[in-house]
Amino acid sequence: MIEWFKRLFGIGTNSTNSYKKMVNLILFGPPGSGKGTQAAKLVDKYGFLHISTGDLFRYEMGNDTPLGLEAKSFIEKGELVPDSITIGMLKNKVQANPDVKGYIFDGFPRTIDQSKALDQLMESLDQKIDKLIALSVKDEEIISRILERGKTSGRADDNDESIIRNRINVYNENTRQVYDYYDKKGVSSSVDGLGTIDEIFTRLTDVIDQV
Ligand code: UDP
Ligand code: MG
């Protein structure tokens, strides 16, 4: 009722003081599951802002910033960058881009604490996570995809099988439960991440168009 009223009269409590109907998605899945590839296609179709915390870290590392140097020590081992750093960086990016049709979060949240922080951030903007979509891909397929990507990505963490295996372990230990966290809120879905890029894209848009 309140949502309906706000939408009808175009009012709200966020910073711009106008209720905005945005669609906010988490693109979820293990490393190498195709999140970045699909996010780029979703941006073309829907005009959402793509926020990849991994890309943000690589930008900082490329510029040798203090944040980049700090992140690098974790990324080169395939470990998670600590929540306090990651959450702060994510908040800055979101708050710097308030006037968008929606956000696609890629590679974030990776822990339950990050999920709670994201929900609080969304609430502060009068927004919510509308959907989490997981790309489901088996471990062995992931490893071969990442090693293939490593030939051209220039990423040290894509070129060493033991680092890749550690990233998958971290995903299984710390990140997988983010799916259940949002499932309890009724917004998690999973699609088969195996197939052509266009087939997977259609699976994603079928879910998004129902939001
Ligand atoms: N990373 C992190 N937190 C994030 C995003 C990235 O700790 O929110 C680190 C982590 O070490 C991870 C690496 O950056 O292994 C690469 O992450 P990205 O999402 O870019 O790659 P993917 O895992 O999707 O291949
Ligand atoms: Mg990625």
Coordinates of C-alpha atoms and ligand atoms in Angstrom, one line a residue:
M1 CA 0.0 0.0 0.0
I2 CA 2.7 2.5 1.0
E3 CA 4.8 1.5 -2.1
W4 CA 1.8 1.9 -4.3
F5 CA 1.0 5.4 -2.8
K6 CA 4.6 6.5 -3.2
R7 CA 4.7 5.3 -6.8
L8 CA 1.4 7.0 -7.6
F9 CA 2.5 10.4 -6.2
G10 CA 6.2 10.1 -7.1
I11 CA 7.4 10.7 -3.6
G12 CA 9.8 8.9 -1.4
T13 CA 12.3 9.1 1.4
N14 CA 15.5 8.6 -0.6
S15 CA 18.1 11.4 -1.2
T16 CA 16.5 12.7 -4.4
N17 CA 13.1 12.7 -2.7
S18 CA 11.4 10.9 -5.5
Y19 CA 10.4 7.2 -5.5
K20 CA 12.2 5.4 -8.2
K21 CA 11.2 2.0 -9.4
M22 CA 14.6 0.3 -10.0
V23 CA 15.4 -3.3 -10.6
N24 CA 18.4 -4.4 -8.6
L25 CA 20.0 -7.8 -9.3
I26 CA 22.7 -9.9 -7.9
L27 CA 24.4 -12.0 -10.6
F28 CA 25.7 -14.9 -8.6
G29 CA 27.8 -18.0 -9.1
P30 CA 31.3 -19.4 -8.7
P31 CA 34.4 -17.8 -10.3
G32 CA 34.3 -18.3 -14.1
S33 CA 30.6 -19.0 -14.2
G34 CA 30.1 -16.2 -16.8
K35 CA 28.8 -13.4 -14.6
G36 CA 30.9 -10.7 -16.3
T37 CA 30.0 -11.8 -19.8
Q38 CA 26.3 -12.0 -19.1
A39 CA 26.3 -8.7 -17.1
A40 CA 27.6 -6.8 -20.2
K41 CA 24.8 -8.2 -22.3
L42 CA 22.2 -7.4 -19.6
V43 CA 23.5 -3.8 -19.5
D44 CA 22.9 -3.5 -23.3
K45 CA 19.4 -4.8 -23.0
Y46 CA 18.2 -3.1 -19.8
G47 CA 20.5 -0.2 -19.2
F48 CA 21.4 -1.2 -15.7
L49 CA 24.6 -0.1 -14.0
H50 CA 27.0 -3.1 -13.8
I51 CA 29.1 -3.1 -10.6
S52 CA 31.8 -5.7 -10.4
T53 CA 33.8 -5.5 -7.2
G54 CA 36.5 -7.6 -8.9
D55 CA 36.8 -5.1 -11.7
L56 CA 36.9 -2.2 -9.2
F57 CA 39.8 -3.9 -7.4
R58 CA 41.6 -4.5 -10.7
Y59 CA 41.2 -0.8 -11.6
E60 CA 42.7 0.2 -8.2
M61 CA 45.5 -2.4 -8.6
G62 CA 46.2 -1.1 -12.1
N63 CA 46.6 2.4 -10.6
D64 CA 48.7 1.2 -7.6
T65 CA 46.4 3.0 -5.2
P66 CA 46.6 2.1 -1.5
L67 CA 43.3 0.3 -1.8
G68 CA 44.7 -1.6 -4.8
L69 CA 47.9 -2.6 -3.0
E70 CA 45.9 -3.8 0.0
A71 CA 43.5 -5.8 -2.2
K72 CA 46.3 -7.3 -4.2
S73 CA 47.8 -9.2 -1.2
F74 CA 44.5 -11.2 -0.9
I75 CA 43.6 -11.5 -4.6
E76 CA 47.0 -13.0 -5.6
K77 CA 46.3 -15.8 -3.1
G78 CA 42.7 -16.3 -4.2
E79 CA 41.5 -15.2 -0.8
L80 CA 38.6 -12.7 -0.1
V81 CA 39.5 -9.1 0.4
P82 CA 38.2 -8.2 3.9
D83 CA 34.6 -7.2 4.2
S84 CA 35.4 -3.7 5.6
I85 CA 37.4 -2.8 2.5
T86 CA 35.0 -4.3 0.0
I87 CA 31.8 -3.0 1.5
G88 CA 33.3 0.6 1.7
M89 CA 34.3 0.5 -1.9
L90 CA 30.9 -0.9 -3.0
K91 CA 29.1 1.8 -1.1
N92 CA 31.1 4.6 -2.7
K93 CA 30.3 3.2 -6.2
V94 CA 26.6 2.9 -5.5
Q95 CA 26.3 6.3 -3.8
A96 CA 28.2 8.0 -6.6
N97 CA 25.6 6.6 -9.1
P98 CA 22.1 7.2 -7.7
D99 CA 20.3 7.9 -10.9
V100 CA 20.3 4.6 -12.7
K101 CA 17.6 2.2 -13.8
G102 CA 19.0 -0.4 -11.5
Y103 CA 22.2 -2.1 -10.4
I104 CA 23.7 -5.5 -11.4
F105 CA 25.9 -6.6 -8.6
D106 CA 28.5 -9.0 -10.0
G107 CA 30.9 -10.8 -7.6
F108 CA 29.3 -9.1 -4.6
P109 CA 28.1 -10.0 -2.0
R110 CA 30.5 -12.9 -1.2
T111 CA 29.7 -13.3 2.5
I112 CA 26.6 -13.1 4.7
D113 CA 28.0 -9.9 6.3
Q114 CA 28.4 -8.3 2.9
S115 CA 24.8 -9.4 2.1
K116 CA 23.5 -7.6 5.2
A117 CA 25.5 -4.5 4.4
L118 CA 24.1 -4.5 0.9
D119 CA 20.5 -4.8 2.2
Q120 CA 21.1 -1.9 4.5
L121 CA 22.6 0.2 1.7
M122 CA 19.6 -0.6 -0.5
E123 CA 17.2 0.3 2.3
S124 CA 18.9 3.6 2.8
L125 CA 18.2 4.4 -0.8
D126 CA 14.6 3.1 -0.5
Q127 CA 15.5 0.2 -2.7
K128 CA 15.8 -3.6 -2.3
I129 CA 17.4 -6.6 -4.0
D130 CA 14.7 -7.8 -6.4
K131 CA 16.4 -10.9 -7.6
L132 CA 19.5 -13.0 -7.1
I133 CA 20.2 -15.2 -10.1
A134 CA 22.8 -17.9 -9.8
L135 CA 24.7 -19.4 -12.8
S136 CA 25.2 -23.0 -12.0
V137 CA 28.4 -24.5 -13.4
K138 CA 30.4 -27.6 -12.3
D139 CA 33.9 -27.2 -10.8
E140 CA 35.8 -29.0 -13.5
E141 CA 34.1 -26.8 -16.2
I142 CA 35.0 -23.7 -14.2
I143 CA 38.6 -24.6 -13.9
S144 CA 39.0 -25.2 -17.7
R145 CA 37.1 -21.9 -18.5
I146 CA 39.3 -19.9 -16.1
L147 CA 42.6 -21.4 -17.4
E148 CA 41.3 -20.6 -21.0
R149 CA 40.5 -17.0 -19.9
G150 CA 43.9 -16.8 -18.3
K151 CA 45.6 -17.0 -21.7
T152 CA 44.3 -13.5 -22.5
S153 CA 43.0 -11.9 -19.3
G154 CA 46.4 -10.9 -18.0
R155 CA 45.2 -12.0 -14.5
A156 CA 47.7 -13.8 -12.4
D157 CA 44.9 -15.4 -10.4
D158 CA 43.6 -17.0 -13.7
N159 CA 46.9 -18.7 -14.5
D160 CA 47.6 -20.9 -11.6
E161 CA 45.5 -24.0 -10.9
S162 CA 46.1 -24.0 -7.2
I163 CA 44.9 -20.3 -6.9
I164 CA 41.9 -21.2 -9.0
R165 CA 41.1 -24.2 -6.7
N166 CA 41.5 -21.9 -3.7
R167 CA 39.0 -19.4 -5.2
I168 CA 36.5 -22.3 -5.6
N169 CA 37.1 -23.4 -2.0
V170 CA 36.5 -19.9 -0.8
Y171 CA 33.3 -19.8 -2.8
N172 CA 32.1 -23.1 -1.3
E173 CA 33.1 -22.1 2.2
N174 CA 32.0 -18.5 2.4
T175 CA 29.9 -17.5 -0.5
R176 CA 27.6 -20.3 -1.4
Q177 CA 25.3 -19.5 1.6
V178 CA 24.5 -16.1 0.2
Y179 CA 22.2 -18.0 -2.1
D180 CA 20.2 -19.4 0.8
Y181 CA 20.3 -16.0 2.6
Y182 CA 18.3 -14.5 -0.3
D183 CA 16.3 -17.6 -0.9
K184 CA 14.8 -17.1 2.6
K185 CA 13.7 -13.7 1.4
G186 CA 12.1 -15.4 -1.6
V187 CA 14.3 -13.8 -4.3
S188 CA 16.8 -16.5 -5.3
S189 CA 16.7 -18.3 -8.6
S190 CA 19.2 -20.6 -10.3
V191 CA 19.7 -21.1 -14.1
D192 CA 21.9 -23.6 -15.9
G193 CA 25.2 -21.9 -16.7
L194 CA 26.2 -24.4 -19.4
G195 CA 25.4 -23.7 -23.0
T196 CA 26.0 -20.9 -25.5
I197 CA 26.3 -17.3 -24.3
D198 CA 22.9 -16.5 -26.0
E199 CA 21.2 -19.6 -24.5
I200 CA 22.3 -18.6 -21.0
F201 CA 21.3 -14.9 -21.7
T202 CA 17.8 -16.0 -22.6
R203 CA 17.5 -18.0 -19.4
L204 CA 18.5 -14.9 -17.5
T205 CA 16.1 -12.5 -19.3
D206 CA 13.3 -15.0 -18.7
V207 CA 13.8 -14.6 -15.0
I208 CA 14.4 -10.9 -15.1
D209 CA 11.3 -10.2 -17.1
Q210 CA 9.2 -11.8 -14.4
V211 CA 10.5 -9.4 -11.7
Ligands
UDP1 N1 37.5 -10.3 -4.7 C1 37.0 -10.2 -3.4 N2 35.8 -9.6 -3.2 C2 35.0 -9.1 -4.1 C3 35.4 -9.2 -5.5 C4 36.7 -9.8 -5.7 O1 37.7 -10.5 -2.5 O2 33.9 -8.6 -3.8 C5 38.8 -10.8 -5.0 C6 38.9 -12.3 -4.7 O3 40.3 -12.5 -4.3 C7 38.6 -13.0 -6.0 C8 39.2 -12.0 -7.0 O4 39.1 -10.7 -6.4 O5 39.2 -14.2 -6.2 C9 38.6 -12.0 -8.4 O6 37.3 -11.8 -8.3 P1 36.3 -11.6 -9.6 O7 34.9 -11.5 -9.1 O8 36.8 -10.5 -10.4 O9 36.6 -12.9 -10.4 P2 35.8 -14.2 -10.5 O10 35.9 -14.8 -9.2 O11 34.4 -13.9 -10.9 O12 36.5 -15.0 -11.6
MG2 MG 34.0 -11.8 -12.9

